[in-house]
Coordinates of C-alpha atoms in Angstrom, one line a residue:
M1 CA -69.4 8.0 -40.8
S2 CA -66.2 9.8 -40.2
H3 CA -63.4 10.0 -42.8
S4 CA -59.7 9.7 -42.3
I5 CA -57.0 12.1 -43.5
L6 CA -56.5 10.0 -46.7
G7 CA -60.3 10.1 -47.4
T8 CA -61.0 6.5 -46.3
G9 CA -63.6 5.4 -43.9
S10 CA -63.2 3.5 -40.7
T11 CA -63.8 0.2 -42.6
G12 CA -60.9 0.9 -44.9
N13 CA -63.2 1.0 -48.0
P14 CA -63.4 4.2 -50.1
P15 CA -66.5 6.2 -49.5
R16 CA -69.2 6.4 -52.0
A17 CA -69.7 9.6 -53.9
S18 CA -73.0 11.3 -53.4
P19 CA -75.1 11.7 -56.5
G20 CA -74.6 15.1 -58.1
R21 CA -71.5 16.0 -56.0
P22 CA -67.9 15.8 -57.3
R23 CA -65.5 13.4 -55.6
R24 CA -62.7 15.1 -53.6
I25 CA -59.3 13.4 -53.4
L26 CA -56.7 14.6 -51.0
L27 CA -53.1 14.3 -52.3
L28 CA -49.9 14.3 -50.3
H29 CA -47.3 16.7 -51.7
L30 CA -43.7 15.5 -50.9
P31 CA -40.8 18.0 -51.2
R32 CA -38.7 17.5 -54.3
S33 CA -35.1 16.8 -53.9
R34 CA -32.6 19.4 -55.2
P35 CA -30.6 18.6 -58.3
G36 CA -27.1 17.4 -57.5
L37 CA -27.8 16.4 -53.9
R38 CA -28.6 12.9 -52.7
S39 CA -29.9 11.7 -49.5
G40 CA -26.9 11.0 -47.1
S41 CA -24.4 12.6 -49.4
T42 CA -21.2 14.0 -47.9
M43 CA -19.5 17.4 -48.4
D44 CA -18.6 18.5 -51.9
P45 CA -15.1 17.0 -52.7
L46 CA -13.9 20.4 -54.0
L47 CA -14.9 22.2 -50.9
L48 CA -13.2 19.5 -48.8
L49 CA -10.0 19.8 -50.8
L50 CA -10.0 23.6 -50.3
L51 CA -10.5 23.2 -46.6
L52 CA -7.7 20.6 -46.4
H53 CA -5.3 23.0 -48.2
G54 CA -6.2 25.8 -45.9
L55 CA -5.4 23.7 -42.9
L56 CA -2.1 22.7 -44.4
L57 CA -1.2 26.4 -45.1
L58 CA -2.0 27.5 -41.5
P59 CA 1.4 26.3 -40.1
L60 CA 3.3 28.0 -42.9
A61 CA 1.4 31.2 -42.4
A62 CA 2.1 31.1 -38.7
L63 CA 5.8 30.5 -39.3
L64 CA 6.0 33.4 -41.7
L65 CA 4.2 35.6 -39.3
Y66 CA 6.5 34.5 -36.5
R67 CA 9.6 35.3 -38.6
H68 CA 8.4 38.8 -39.8
S69 CA 6.1 40.1 -37.1
P70 CA 7.8 41.1 -33.8
P71 CA 4.5 41.5 -31.9
F72 CA 3.4 38.0 -33.0
Q73 CA 6.8 36.6 -32.0
F74 CA 6.5 38.3 -28.6
L75 CA 3.1 36.7 -28.0
C76 CA 4.4 33.3 -29.0
K77 CA 7.4 33.5 -26.8
V78 CA 5.5 34.7 -23.8
A79 CA 2.9 32.0 -24.3
F80 CA 5.6 29.4 -24.6
F81 CA 7.3 30.6 -21.4
N82 CA 4.1 30.2 -19.5
C83 CA 3.2 26.9 -21.0
W84 CA 6.7 25.6 -20.3
I85 CA 6.3 26.4 -16.6
V86 CA 2.8 24.9 -16.3
A87 CA 3.9 21.7 -18.2
L88 CA 7.1 21.2 -16.2
A89 CA 5.2 21.9 -12.9
T90 CA 2.6 19.3 -13.8
L91 CA 5.2 16.7 -14.7
L92 CA 7.6 17.3 -11.8
S93 CA 5.0 17.8 -9.0
P94 CA 4.3 14.0 -8.6
V95 CA 8.1 13.4 -8.4
A96 CA 8.5 16.2 -5.8
A97 CA 5.5 14.8 -3.9
L98 CA 7.4 11.6 -3.1
R99 CA 9.8 13.6 -1.0
G100 CA 7.1 15.9 0.4
R101 CA 7.5 19.6 1.1
S102 CA 11.3 20.2 1.1
V103 CA 13.8 22.8 0.1
E104 CA 15.6 20.1 -1.8
N105 CA 12.9 20.1 -4.4
M106 CA 14.2 23.5 -5.5
R107 CA 16.7 21.5 -7.5
L108 CA 13.9 20.2 -9.6
L109 CA 12.5 23.6 -10.1
R110 CA 15.9 25.0 -11.1
A111 CA 16.5 22.2 -13.5
A112 CA 13.1 22.8 -15.2
L113 CA 13.9 26.6 -15.8
L114 CA 17.5 26.5 -16.7
P115 CA 16.9 25.3 -20.4
L116 CA 14.8 28.4 -21.1
K117 CA 17.8 30.7 -21.5
R118 CA 19.1 28.5 -24.4
L119 CA 15.7 28.3 -26.0
Y120 CA 15.4 32.0 -26.1
G121 CA 19.1 32.7 -26.9
I122 CA 19.6 34.7 -23.7
R123 CA 23.2 34.7 -22.4
M124 CA 23.6 35.0 -18.6
R125 CA 26.8 36.6 -17.3
V126 CA 27.3 36.4 -13.6
R127 CA 29.8 38.7 -11.9
D128 CA 31.2 38.2 -8.4
S129 CA 29.4 35.0 -7.8
E130 CA 32.0 34.0 -5.1
L131 CA 30.3 36.5 -2.8
L132 CA 27.4 34.0 -2.5
R133 CA 29.7 31.4 -0.8
L134 CA 28.9 32.2 2.8
P135 CA 29.1 29.6 5.6
G136 CA 25.7 30.3 7.1
P137 CA 22.2 31.5 6.0
F138 CA 21.6 34.9 4.5
V139 CA 18.9 37.0 2.9
I140 CA 19.2 37.8 -0.9
V141 CA 17.4 41.0 -2.1
C142 CA 17.1 41.4 -5.9
N143 CA 15.4 43.9 -8.2
H144 CA 12.3 42.7 -10.0
Q145 CA 11.6 43.6 -13.6
A146 CA 9.6 40.9 -15.3
S147 CA 8.8 37.2 -15.3
L148 CA 12.2 36.7 -16.9
D149 CA 13.8 37.2 -13.5
L150 CA 13.1 33.6 -12.9
M151 CA 15.8 32.7 -15.4
G152 CA 18.2 35.0 -13.6
M153 CA 17.2 33.6 -10.2
V154 CA 17.8 30.0 -11.1
E155 CA 21.2 30.9 -12.6
V156 CA 22.7 32.0 -9.3
I157 CA 20.4 30.8 -6.5
P158 CA 22.5 28.9 -3.9
E159 CA 21.8 25.6 -2.3
R160 CA 19.1 25.5 0.4
C161 CA 17.6 28.8 -0.7
V162 CA 13.9 29.5 -1.3
P163 CA 12.1 32.6 -2.6
I164 CA 9.4 34.4 -0.8
A165 CA 6.3 34.8 -3.1
K166 CA 2.9 36.4 -2.9
R167 CA 0.2 34.1 -1.5
E168 CA -1.9 34.3 -4.7
L169 CA 0.7 32.1 -6.5
L170 CA -0.3 29.2 -4.3
Y171 CA -3.7 28.9 -6.0
L172 CA -2.3 28.6 -9.6
G173 CA -3.0 24.9 -9.9
T174 CA 0.0 22.6 -10.4
V175 CA 2.3 25.6 -10.5
G176 CA 1.2 26.6 -6.9
W177 CA 1.5 22.9 -5.9
A178 CA 5.1 22.7 -7.3
C179 CA 6.1 25.9 -5.5
W180 CA 4.7 24.7 -2.2
L181 CA 6.4 21.3 -2.5
S182 CA 9.7 23.2 -3.2
G183 CA 9.5 25.0 0.1
I184 CA 8.7 28.4 -1.3
I185 CA 7.4 30.8 1.5
F186 CA 4.1 32.4 0.8
I187 CA 3.2 35.8 2.3
D188 CA -0.2 37.6 2.4
R189 CA 0.7 41.2 1.5
C190 CA -2.8 42.4 2.3
R191 CA -2.7 41.3 5.9
R192 CA 0.1 42.9 7.9
D193 CA -0.3 40.8 11.0
A194 CA -0.1 37.6 9.0
A195 CA 3.0 38.8 7.1
I196 CA 4.7 39.7 10.4
E197 CA 4.0 36.2 11.7
V198 CA 5.4 34.6 8.5
I199 CA 8.6 36.7 8.9
A200 CA 9.0 35.6 12.5
R201 CA 8.6 31.9 11.6
T202 CA 10.9 32.2 8.7
A203 CA 13.6 33.9 10.8
S204 CA 13.5 31.0 13.3
A205 CA 13.6 28.4 10.4
M206 CA 16.6 30.1 8.9
R207 CA 18.7 29.7 12.0
Q208 CA 17.5 26.1 12.8
E209 CA 17.5 24.7 9.3
N210 CA 20.4 26.7 7.7
L211 CA 18.0 28.2 5.2
S212 CA 18.6 31.2 3.0
V213 CA 15.8 33.3 1.5
W214 CA 15.4 35.2 -1.8
V215 CA 13.2 38.3 -1.7
F216 CA 12.2 40.9 -4.3
P217 CA 11.9 44.0 -2.0
E218 CA 10.2 46.2 -4.6
G219 CA 7.1 44.1 -4.2
T220 CA 6.0 44.2 -7.8
R221 CA 7.5 44.2 -11.3
N222 CA 9.3 47.3 -12.3
P223 CA 10.8 47.6 -15.8
G224 CA 11.7 51.3 -15.3
K225 CA 15.1 52.8 -15.2
S226 CA 15.1 53.3 -11.4
M227 CA 14.1 51.1 -8.5
L228 CA 10.9 51.4 -6.6
P229 CA 10.9 52.1 -2.9
F230 CA 11.8 48.9 -1.0
K231 CA 9.4 47.1 1.3
R232 CA 11.0 46.5 4.7
G233 CA 9.9 42.9 5.2
A234 CA 13.2 41.4 3.9
F235 CA 15.2 43.7 6.2
H236 CA 13.1 42.9 9.2
L237 CA 13.7 39.2 8.4
A238 CA 17.5 39.7 8.2
V239 CA 17.6 41.7 11.5
Q240 CA 15.4 39.2 13.4
A241 CA 17.5 36.2 12.2
Q242 CA 20.8 38.2 12.6
V243 CA 22.0 37.1 9.2
P244 CA 23.7 39.1 6.4
I245 CA 22.0 40.6 3.4
V246 CA 23.4 39.9 -0.1
P247 CA 22.1 42.3 -2.8
I248 CA 21.9 41.0 -6.3
V249 CA 21.2 43.3 -9.3
I250 CA 20.0 42.0 -12.7
S251 CA 20.7 44.3 -15.7
P252 CA 17.8 45.8 -17.6
Y253 CA 16.2 43.7 -20.4
W254 CA 15.7 46.7 -22.7
D255 CA 17.9 45.4 -25.5
F256 CA 15.9 42.3 -26.1
F257 CA 12.6 42.4 -24.1
S258 CA 10.0 45.1 -24.0
P259 CA 6.3 44.4 -23.3
E260 CA 5.4 47.9 -24.4
E261 CA 7.0 47.5 -27.8
K262 CA 6.0 43.8 -28.0
R263 CA 9.6 42.8 -28.6
F264 CA 11.3 39.6 -27.4
T265 CA 14.6 38.7 -29.1
S266 CA 17.9 37.2 -28.0
G267 CA 20.4 39.2 -25.9
T268 CA 22.7 39.3 -22.9
C269 CA 21.8 39.7 -19.3
T270 CA 24.3 40.5 -16.6
I271 CA 23.8 39.4 -13.0
R272 CA 26.0 41.2 -10.4
V273 CA 26.4 40.1 -6.8
L274 CA 27.2 43.0 -4.4
P275 CA 29.1 42.7 -1.1
R276 CA 27.1 41.4 1.8
V277 CA 25.7 43.8 4.4
E278 CA 26.0 42.6 8.0
T279 CA 23.0 42.9 10.4
L280 CA 24.7 41.5 13.5
G281 CA 23.8 43.7 16.5
L282 CA 21.1 45.7 14.6
S283 CA 17.6 46.1 16.0
P284 CA 14.3 46.9 14.4
K285 CA 14.8 50.6 14.8
D286 CA 17.8 50.3 12.4
V287 CA 15.7 48.8 9.6
P288 CA 14.7 52.0 7.8
K289 CA 18.3 53.2 7.5
L290 CA 19.4 49.7 6.5
T291 CA 16.7 49.5 3.8
E292 CA 17.7 52.8 2.3
S293 CA 21.4 52.1 2.3
V294 CA 21.0 48.7 0.5
R295 CA 18.6 50.3 -2.0
Q296 CA 21.0 53.0 -2.7
A297 CA 23.9 50.6 -3.4
M298 CA 21.6 48.5 -5.7
A299 CA 20.4 51.6 -7.5
E300 CA 23.9 52.8 -8.2
A301 CA 24.9 49.3 -9.5
L302 CA 21.8 49.2 -11.8
A303 CA 22.6 52.6 -13.2
E304 CA 26.1 51.5 -14.0
M305 CA 24.9 48.3 -15.6
S306 CA 22.3 50.2 -17.6
M307 CA 25.0 52.3 -19.2
S308 CA 27.1 49.4 -20.4
D309 CA 26.6 48.2 -23.9
H310 CA 25.4 44.6 -24.1
R311 CA 25.1 44.4 -27.8
D312 CA 28.8 44.1 -28.5
Q313 CA 28.7 40.7 -26.8
D314 CA 28.4 37.4 -28.7
M315 CA 24.8 36.2 -28.5
E316 CA 23.8 32.6 -28.4
Q317 CA 21.6 31.5 -31.3
P318 CA 18.0 30.9 -29.9
L319 CA 16.3 27.7 -30.8
L320 CA 12.9 29.4 -31.0
G321 CA 13.9 31.7 -33.8
P322 CA 16.5 34.5 -34.6
G323 CA 16.8 37.3 -32.3
E324 CA 17.9 39.9 -34.9
D325 CA 16.9 40.4 -38.5
R326 CA 19.6 38.9 -40.6
G327 CA 19.1 41.6 -43.1
S328 CA 20.1 44.3 -40.7
P329 CA 23.7 45.5 -40.3
Q330 CA 23.8 44.1 -36.8
G331 CA 22.4 40.8 -38.0
Q332 CA 24.9 40.6 -40.8
G333 CA 27.7 41.4 -38.4
D334 CA 26.6 38.5 -36.1
T335 CA 26.5 36.2 -39.1
A336 CA 30.0 37.2 -40.2
R337 CA 31.3 36.6 -36.7
S338 CA 29.7 33.1 -36.5
R339 CA 31.3 32.1 -39.8
K340 CA 34.7 33.0 -38.4

């Protein structure tokens, strides 16, 4: 007869012990519970209290770090800048979609970016803005230093004007969708034949739709003291459309923005509009000389603006935090002026 694990037979009766042999009993050993722990008990209240206090101290620690660590403040401000653009693009895209792809949607994009200068305490000074009041379309060429150029662009961009941007921007989710709905022109810099076709179509649209175009002819960001060589696409566009070129120079951000030094404070930015350059009667063979002459004029204006002292100007108080240390002589001077 077979025996079960507990030592019982198939009939359920205990087996009889054989004469002269000891009876074996199998015992089940259950694990003992640890002292102080009960089945289904929650986390120790003391540990939970310490964890809660730690979570409450995190915002305070972040605030202190933001106030006293320029690199951390730089990262926070750059992150906020990018999050602001993504959030506003997500919110405004459905509104812009009701109108469809139109240059009129640039007003929404401009309205979304204008508050950033106050949040960061950046004062925009525009010189000779009346030179932008032209009766017909034109091509704006502007130096390109950093993503902050967007704030300068929306400060002076005229009505019915759209930027030319690299095609990769089109694939940045809701940001790309918002740019497309705003009529921004995308160009593939890796395919020369496709870029030439885009320039030809844009030149035709400028004449037919009274459309102006904003171009960064350096082709990439350049925070240096001198300008990079200009790409000729903007100048071919102006010559094909037979429209004037209006150069715009944005002063350097060195006083308040430096990715190398991880510094992002408040400051003053000057935007200067230069006299227009006519292209009427010019042909494609004149483009190299035209490109170099415009670049030279802009480089001279940038050098002149770089030498000017921006720190003697009154700065707007940023909402995202102080731009200067109030304990420094300059910060104390700013405080004294504000009290007056």
